[in-house]
Coordinates of C-alpha atoms in Angstrom, one line a residue:
M1 CA -15.8 -28.9 -29.5
R2 CA -13.0 -31.1 -28.2
R3 CA -10.7 -29.3 -25.8
R4 CA -6.9 -29.2 -26.6
R5 CA -4.2 -29.4 -24.1
V6 CA -2.4 -26.2 -23.3
N7 CA 1.3 -26.7 -22.3
R8 CA 2.8 -23.2 -22.3
V9 CA 1.4 -19.7 -22.0
A10 CA 3.1 -16.5 -23.0
T11 CA 1.8 -13.9 -20.5
I12 CA 2.5 -10.3 -21.5
S13 CA 2.6 -7.6 -18.9
M14 CA 4.6 -4.8 -20.6
H15 CA 4.2 -1.8 -18.3
T16 CA 4.5 -3.4 -14.9
S17 CA 6.5 -6.4 -13.6
P18 CA 5.0 -9.2 -11.5
L19 CA 8.1 -8.9 -9.4
D20 CA 7.2 -5.3 -8.3
Q21 CA 5.8 -4.6 -4.9
P22 CA 2.1 -3.9 -5.2
G23 CA 0.9 -0.6 -3.8
T24 CA 3.3 1.8 -5.5
G25 CA 4.2 2.9 -9.0
D26 CA 2.1 1.0 -11.5
A27 CA 2.0 -2.2 -9.4
G28 CA -1.4 -3.2 -7.9
G29 CA -4.1 -5.8 -8.1
M30 CA -3.1 -6.7 -11.7
N31 CA 0.4 -7.7 -10.5
V32 CA -1.1 -9.9 -7.8
Y33 CA -3.5 -11.5 -10.4
I34 CA -0.6 -12.3 -12.7
V35 CA 1.6 -13.8 -10.0
E36 CA -1.0 -15.9 -8.3
S37 CA -2.7 -17.2 -11.4
A38 CA 0.7 -18.1 -12.9
R39 CA 1.7 -20.0 -9.8
R40 CA -1.6 -22.0 -9.9
L41 CA -1.4 -22.6 -13.6
A42 CA 2.1 -24.1 -13.1
Q43 CA 0.7 -26.4 -10.4
L44 CA -1.8 -27.6 -13.0
G45 CA 1.2 -28.5 -15.3
V46 CA 1.2 -25.4 -17.5
E47 CA 4.5 -23.6 -18.0
V48 CA 4.1 -19.8 -17.9
E49 CA 6.5 -17.3 -19.3
I50 CA 5.8 -13.7 -18.3
F51 CA 7.2 -10.9 -20.6
T52 CA 7.8 -7.5 -19.0
R53 CA 9.9 -4.4 -19.5
A54 CA 13.2 -4.3 -17.8
T55 CA 13.4 -1.2 -15.5
A56 CA 17.0 -1.7 -14.2
R57 CA 20.2 -2.6 -16.0
D58 CA 21.2 -5.3 -13.5
L59 CA 18.0 -7.3 -13.9
P60 CA 18.6 -10.9 -15.2
P61 CA 17.2 -11.6 -18.6
V62 CA 15.3 -14.5 -17.1
A63 CA 14.2 -15.0 -13.5
E64 CA 12.3 -17.8 -11.9
L65 CA 9.2 -16.6 -10.1
A66 CA 8.1 -20.1 -9.0
P67 CA 8.6 -23.6 -10.4
G68 CA 7.2 -23.6 -13.9
V69 CA 7.0 -19.7 -14.0
L70 CA 9.6 -17.6 -15.7
V71 CA 9.8 -13.8 -15.9
R72 CA 11.6 -12.5 -19.0
H73 CA 12.9 -8.9 -18.8
L74 CA 13.0 -7.2 -22.2
T75 CA 14.9 -4.1 -23.0
A76 CA 12.5 -1.4 -24.3
G77 CA 13.4 2.2 -23.6
P78 CA 15.4 3.5 -20.6
Y79 CA 16.2 1.4 -17.6
E80 CA 13.8 3.3 -15.3
E81 CA 10.1 3.6 -14.6
L82 CA 8.2 5.2 -17.5
D83 CA 4.9 7.1 -17.3
R84 CA 2.2 5.0 -19.0
A85 CA 1.8 7.9 -21.4
D86 CA 5.3 7.2 -22.7
M87 CA 4.8 3.5 -23.1
P88 CA 3.3 3.4 -26.6
G89 CA 6.6 4.7 -27.9
Q90 CA 8.3 1.5 -26.7
L91 CA 5.7 -1.0 -28.1
C92 CA 7.9 -1.8 -31.2
A93 CA 11.0 -2.4 -29.1
F94 CA 9.1 -4.6 -26.6
L95 CA 7.4 -6.5 -29.4
S96 CA 10.8 -7.1 -31.0
G97 CA 12.0 -8.7 -27.8
V98 CA 9.0 -10.9 -27.5
L99 CA 9.3 -12.1 -31.1
R100 CA 13.1 -12.7 -30.8
T101 CA 12.6 -14.8 -27.7
E102 CA 10.1 -17.1 -29.5
A103 CA 12.4 -17.3 -32.5
M104 CA 15.2 -18.9 -30.4
Y105 CA 13.1 -22.0 -30.0
D106 CA 11.4 -24.5 -32.3
P107 CA 8.1 -23.4 -33.8
G108 CA 5.1 -23.8 -31.7
R109 CA 6.7 -23.0 -28.3
Y110 CA 3.6 -21.2 -27.0
D111 CA 0.1 -22.5 -27.2
V112 CA -1.7 -19.3 -26.2
I113 CA -1.0 -15.6 -25.4
H114 CA -2.5 -14.0 -22.4
S115 CA -2.1 -10.2 -22.4
H116 CA -2.9 -7.9 -19.5
Y117 CA -3.9 -4.2 -20.0
W118 CA -4.3 -2.6 -23.4
L119 CA -0.6 -1.9 -24.0
S120 CA 0.2 -5.6 -23.7
G121 CA -2.8 -6.4 -25.8
Q122 CA -1.3 -4.4 -28.6
V123 CA 1.8 -6.5 -28.4
G124 CA -0.2 -9.7 -28.1
W125 CA -2.1 -8.7 -31.3
L126 CA 1.0 -8.8 -33.4
A127 CA 2.5 -11.9 -31.7
K128 CA -0.8 -13.7 -32.3
E129 CA -0.5 -13.0 -36.0
R130 CA 3.1 -14.1 -36.2
W131 CA 2.8 -17.3 -34.2
G132 CA -0.7 -18.4 -35.3
V133 CA -2.0 -18.9 -31.7
P134 CA -5.0 -17.4 -29.9
L135 CA -4.9 -14.2 -27.9
V136 CA -6.7 -14.1 -24.6
H137 CA -6.8 -10.6 -23.1
T138 CA -7.8 -9.2 -19.7
M139 CA -8.4 -5.4 -19.6
H140 CA -8.2 -4.9 -15.8
T141 CA -9.3 -1.3 -16.3
M142 CA -11.0 0.4 -19.2
A143 CA -10.7 3.9 -20.4
K144 CA -14.3 4.4 -21.2
V145 CA -15.3 3.2 -17.7
K146 CA -12.8 5.4 -15.9
N147 CA -13.7 8.4 -17.9
Q148 CA -17.4 8.0 -16.9
L149 CA -16.4 8.0 -13.2
L150 CA -13.5 10.5 -12.8
A151 CA -12.5 11.8 -9.5
A152 CA -12.5 15.6 -9.0
G153 CA -9.3 16.9 -10.6
D154 CA -8.3 13.6 -12.2
R155 CA -7.3 13.6 -15.9
P156 CA -9.4 11.6 -18.4
E157 CA -7.8 8.7 -20.2
P158 CA -6.6 9.8 -23.7
Q159 CA -8.4 8.9 -26.9
A160 CA -5.4 7.0 -28.0
R161 CA -6.0 4.5 -25.2
V162 CA -9.7 4.2 -26.1
L163 CA -8.8 3.4 -29.7
G164 CA -6.1 0.9 -28.6
E165 CA -8.5 -0.9 -26.3
Q166 CA -11.1 -1.0 -29.1
Q167 CA -8.5 -2.6 -31.4
V168 CA -7.7 -5.3 -28.8
V169 CA -11.3 -6.1 -28.2
E170 CA -11.8 -6.6 -31.9
I171 CA -8.8 -8.8 -32.4
A172 CA -8.7 -10.9 -29.2
D173 CA -10.0 -14.5 -29.5
R174 CA -11.2 -14.4 -25.9
L175 CA -11.7 -11.5 -23.4
V176 CA -11.5 -12.4 -19.7
A177 CA -13.7 -10.2 -17.5
N178 CA -13.4 -10.2 -13.8
T179 CA -17.1 -9.9 -13.1
D180 CA -20.5 -10.0 -14.9
D181 CA -20.5 -6.2 -14.7
E182 CA -17.2 -5.9 -16.5
A183 CA -18.4 -8.4 -19.2
G184 CA -21.5 -6.1 -19.7
E185 CA -19.2 -3.1 -20.0
L186 CA -17.1 -4.8 -22.6
M187 CA -20.2 -5.6 -24.7
E188 CA -22.0 -2.3 -24.2
L189 CA -19.1 0.1 -24.4
Y190 CA -16.8 -1.7 -26.8
G191 CA -19.1 -3.9 -28.8
A192 CA -17.4 -7.1 -27.7
Q193 CA -19.1 -10.3 -29.0
E194 CA -20.8 -12.2 -26.2
D195 CA -19.3 -15.6 -27.3
R196 CA -15.8 -14.2 -26.9
V197 CA -16.3 -12.9 -23.3
A198 CA -15.6 -15.2 -20.4
V199 CA -16.2 -14.2 -16.8
V200 CA -13.4 -15.5 -14.4
N201 CA -13.4 -14.1 -10.9
P202 CA -10.0 -13.3 -9.4
G203 CA -9.1 -15.0 -6.2
V204 CA -7.3 -14.5 -2.9
N205 CA -4.4 -16.3 -1.3
L206 CA -6.3 -18.0 1.6
T207 CA -3.1 -19.3 3.1
V208 CA -1.6 -15.8 3.6
F209 CA -4.8 -13.9 4.1
Q210 CA -6.7 -15.7 6.9
P211 CA -8.1 -14.7 10.3
A212 CA -5.8 -14.4 13.3
S213 CA -5.6 -12.4 16.6
Q214 CA -6.3 -8.7 16.1
G215 CA -4.5 -7.9 19.4
A216 CA -1.3 -9.7 18.2
A217 CA -1.4 -7.9 14.9
R218 CA -1.7 -4.6 16.6
R219 CA 1.2 -5.3 18.8
R220 CA 3.4 -6.2 15.8
L221 CA 2.4 -3.0 14.1
G222 CA 2.7 -0.8 17.2
L223 CA -1.0 0.1 17.4
P224 CA -2.9 0.6 20.6
Q225 CA -5.1 -2.3 21.7
D226 CA -8.1 0.1 22.2
A227 CA -7.6 1.8 18.8
R228 CA -10.4 2.3 16.3
V229 CA -8.6 1.6 13.1
L230 CA -9.9 2.7 9.7
L231 CA -7.6 1.2 7.0
F232 CA -6.9 2.1 3.4
V233 CA -4.7 -0.1 1.2
G234 CA -3.7 0.7 -2.3
R235 CA -2.0 3.2 -4.6
I236 CA -2.3 6.8 -3.6
Q237 CA -4.0 8.4 -6.6
P238 CA -7.3 10.2 -7.2
L239 CA -8.9 7.1 -8.7
K240 CA -8.5 5.2 -5.4
A241 CA -9.9 8.2 -3.4
P242 CA -8.0 7.9 -0.1
D243 CA -9.0 11.6 0.4
V244 CA -12.6 10.4 0.9
L245 CA -11.5 8.4 3.9
L246 CA -9.6 11.4 5.4
R247 CA -12.5 13.8 4.9
A248 CA -14.9 11.2 6.4
A249 CA -12.6 10.8 9.4
S250 CA -12.5 14.6 9.9
R251 CA -16.2 14.7 9.9
M252 CA -16.4 11.8 12.4
L253 CA -14.1 13.8 14.8
I254 CA -16.1 17.0 14.4
E255 CA -19.3 15.1 15.3
D256 CA -17.6 13.2 18.2
P257 CA -14.4 14.8 19.5
S258 CA -14.0 12.1 22.1
L259 CA -13.2 9.6 19.3
R260 CA -9.9 11.4 18.7
E261 CA -8.0 9.6 21.5
H262 CA -8.8 6.2 19.9
L263 CA -9.0 6.8 16.1
V264 CA -6.2 5.7 13.8
V265 CA -6.5 6.3 10.1
A266 CA -3.9 4.1 8.4
C267 CA -3.1 4.4 4.6
V268 CA -0.8 1.7 3.3
G269 CA 0.5 2.4 -0.1
G270 CA 2.6 4.8 -2.3
P271 CA 1.9 7.5 -4.9
S272 CA 1.0 6.3 -8.3
G273 CA -0.3 7.5 -11.6
N274 CA -1.8 11.0 -11.4
G275 CA -0.9 10.9 -7.7
L276 CA 2.8 11.3 -8.5
A277 CA 2.1 14.9 -9.4
R278 CA 1.4 15.6 -5.7
P279 CA 3.2 12.9 -3.7
S280 CA 2.6 14.8 -0.4
H281 CA -1.1 15.3 -1.0
L282 CA -2.4 13.1 1.9
T283 CA 0.1 14.7 4.3
E284 CA -1.1 18.2 3.3
L285 CA -4.7 17.2 3.4
A286 CA -4.4 15.7 6.9
A287 CA -2.8 18.9 8.1
E288 CA -5.5 21.0 6.4
L289 CA -8.3 18.9 8.0
G290 CA -6.6 19.1 11.4
I291 CA -6.2 15.3 11.7
S292 CA -2.5 14.8 11.3
D293 CA -2.3 13.3 14.8
V294 CA -4.6 10.3 13.8
V295 CA -3.3 9.6 10.3
R296 CA -0.5 7.1 9.7
L297 CA 1.0 6.9 6.2
V298 CA 2.7 3.6 5.7
P299 CA 4.8 2.5 2.7
P300 CA 3.6 -0.5 0.6
A301 CA 3.9 -3.7 2.6
P302 CA 4.7 -7.3 1.7
Q303 CA 1.8 -9.8 1.9
D304 CA 2.5 -11.1 5.4
E305 CA 2.7 -7.6 6.9
L306 CA -0.3 -6.5 4.9
A307 CA -2.3 -9.4 6.3
D308 CA -1.5 -8.0 9.8
W309 CA -2.8 -4.6 8.8
Y310 CA -6.1 -6.1 7.7
R311 CA -6.4 -8.1 11.0
A312 CA -5.6 -5.0 13.0
A313 CA -8.3 -2.9 11.4
D314 CA -11.9 -2.5 12.4
V315 CA -12.8 -1.9 8.8
T316 CA -11.0 -1.6 5.4
V317 CA -12.2 1.3 3.4
V318 CA -12.2 1.1 -0.4
P319 CA -13.7 4.3 -1.8
S320 CA -12.5 4.0 -5.4
Y321 CA -14.2 5.7 -8.2
S322 CA -13.7 2.7 -10.4
E323 CA -12.5 -0.9 -9.8
S324 CA -12.6 -3.8 -12.2
F325 CA -12.7 -6.1 -9.1
G326 CA -11.0 -4.9 -5.9
L327 CA -8.6 -7.5 -4.6
V328 CA -7.9 -5.4 -1.5
A329 CA -11.6 -5.9 -0.4
L330 CA -11.3 -9.7 -0.9
E331 CA -8.0 -9.9 1.0
S332 CA -9.4 -7.9 3.9
Q333 CA -12.5 -10.1 4.2
A334 CA -10.3 -13.3 4.0
C335 CA -8.7 -11.9 7.2
G336 CA -12.1 -11.5 8.8
T337 CA -12.2 -7.7 8.5
P338 CA -15.3 -6.3 6.9
V339 CA -15.2 -3.7 4.2
A340 CA -16.8 -0.4 3.4
A341 CA -16.6 0.0 -0.4
A342 CA -17.9 2.3 -3.1
A343 CA -20.8 0.6 -4.9
V344 CA -18.9 0.6 -8.3
G345 CA -17.6 -2.0 -10.7
G346 CA -16.3 -5.2 -9.4
L347 CA -16.6 -4.1 -5.8
R348 CA -20.3 -5.1 -6.1
T349 CA -19.0 -8.6 -6.5
A350 CA -16.1 -8.5 -4.2
V351 CA -18.2 -7.3 -1.3
R352 CA -21.6 -8.8 -0.4
D353 CA -23.6 -5.8 0.8
G354 CA -24.9 -6.2 4.4
V355 CA -23.2 -9.6 4.8
S356 CA -19.5 -9.1 4.4
G357 CA -19.4 -5.4 4.4
V358 CA -21.3 -2.3 3.2
L359 CA -21.5 -0.7 -0.2
V360 CA -21.7 3.0 -0.2
D361 CA -23.3 5.0 -3.0
G362 CA -21.3 8.1 -4.1
H363 CA -18.3 9.7 -2.4
D364 CA -19.9 12.2 0.0
P365 CA -17.7 12.4 3.1
H366 CA -20.8 12.9 5.3
E367 CA -22.3 9.6 4.0
W368 CA -19.0 7.8 4.5
A369 CA -18.6 9.2 8.0
R370 CA -22.1 7.9 8.9
T371 CA -21.2 4.4 7.6
L372 CA -17.7 4.3 9.2
R373 CA -19.1 5.6 12.5
R374 CA -21.2 2.5 12.8
F375 CA -18.2 0.2 12.4
V376 CA -16.5 1.8 15.4
T377 CA -19.6 2.1 17.6
S378 CA -21.5 -1.1 16.9
P379 CA -19.2 -4.0 17.8
R380 CA -21.9 -6.7 17.6
W381 CA -22.9 -5.6 14.1
R382 CA -19.3 -5.5 13.1
A383 CA -18.7 -9.0 14.5
D384 CA -21.6 -10.3 12.3
L385 CA -20.1 -8.7 9.3
S386 CA -16.7 -10.2 10.2
E387 CA -18.1 -13.7 10.1
G388 CA -19.8 -13.0 6.8
A389 CA -16.6 -11.6 5.4
R390 CA -14.7 -14.8 6.2
R391 CA -17.4 -17.0 4.6
H392 CA -17.7 -14.8 1.5
A393 CA -13.9 -14.7 0.9
A394 CA -13.6 -18.4 1.3
A395 CA -15.5 -18.9 -2.0
F396 CA -12.7 -17.2 -3.9
G397 CA -9.5 -19.1 -4.4
W398 CA -6.8 -18.7 -7.0
Q399 CA -7.0 -22.5 -7.7
A400 CA -10.5 -21.9 -9.1
T401 CA -9.3 -18.9 -11.1
A402 CA -6.5 -20.9 -12.7
S403 CA -8.9 -23.8 -13.5
H404 CA -11.3 -21.5 -15.2
L405 CA -8.5 -19.8 -17.1
M406 CA -7.4 -23.2 -18.4
E407 CA -10.9 -23.7 -19.7
V408 CA -10.7 -20.4 -21.5
Y409 CA -7.3 -21.2 -23.0
S410 CA -8.2 -24.6 -24.2
G411 CA -11.4 -23.4 -25.7
A412 CA -9.7 -20.6 -27.6
V413 CA -7.1 -23.1 -28.9
A414 CA -9.7 -25.6 -29.9
H415 CA -11.8 -22.9 -31.7
L416 CA -8.7 -21.6 -33.6
H417 CA -8.0 -25.0 -34.9
S418 CA -11.6 -25.7 -35.8
V419 CA -12.0 -22.8 -38.3
P420 CA -9.9 -21.8 -41.3
V421 CA -7.3 -19.2 -40.4
A422 CA -7.1 -16.3 -42.7
S423 CA -4.6 -13.4 -42.6
C424 CA -6.2 -10.3 -41.1
G425 CA -3.9 -8.1 -43.3
V426 CA -3.5 -5.6 -40.4
S427 CA -0.7 -3.1 -40.3
Y428 CA 1.1 -2.2 -37.1
G429 CA 0.0 1.1 -35.7
A430 CA -0.3 1.0 -31.9
S431 CA -2.0 3.8 -30.2

């Protein structure tokens, strides 16, 4: 099948803006993925227009994120952050803004739609039908997977989301999975057709996230040079399990009280999702465990500062219950800092067990304490992992991600034009 040139992509990210700071609210790895892949696509000569919901009245209708990349802010609901549970009620308003934008131009403005997360997929579904272009969709997270791996006290994803995801899987021309594991979950849990699923690994910005002096990073962050730093980076919510790190640190101090004068447990991020119900949970838990003196809670940091946190750490801890990939793990390794991660989802790809870090089965604080203790007491072993971490991360670059996405886009366009296009006759009823 002859590939067709893709000139302009409509990227849909309804519930979170690529301009938001990752690590708080709904902004996380997906935001990084959209920004970095869009920049690299633009460098390949593809124009990218990102549609997102306006969360402030003073946001410009159109903002340039980078040369060749525009962010379009669409009015859909109140000018404030909305809980994702309230987002389906704004799907019609958001879709209307997407369709009005395309209608301002000559027909055929967009060659392909790439939607991110199921809400955006619902919008992409209808835009695809109206414009006659293929829909490429990336889940990032899946309700059925999350519901199989719930943290204690976490709320299951609603059936409406499960249904909405199923609809997107059935209508999308291509589904982009971050890893082979995710591709398998799409096929096993949602019945996705194998020939519609493409595996494209996310990347890491190897210019920003690269090895540098640990001592200099600690000076800039105000950390003692002789500290033993355990680092968590991400949104503070049950799914990401920062409490596992705190409980493991408490166990480490019980077993070795002399460690207290050197231990620093740093959590960089802000409350998000179900974590918004208890924004002071980590502060309260640290007090309950008697480790408030070693815990540092740090607001979400821009990339340059975040790179310093990775460099300053002895190990980055990623104890999530579910991860479609785990960009934090990759960023840390690119800085030369090994990772202790839960053996779930995409983390099994992002971390090479025994080479760039350690994969831990389950979330037992005793087991995590045993693993983390080795990082702070075995410097030679940690140095070997540090070297492995750098080598492992070097194989992941956003340029490769963008190139592979281009292949997916052009393949979807070529396939659409090689078969008769019939109306699906679907009615709009987003869940």
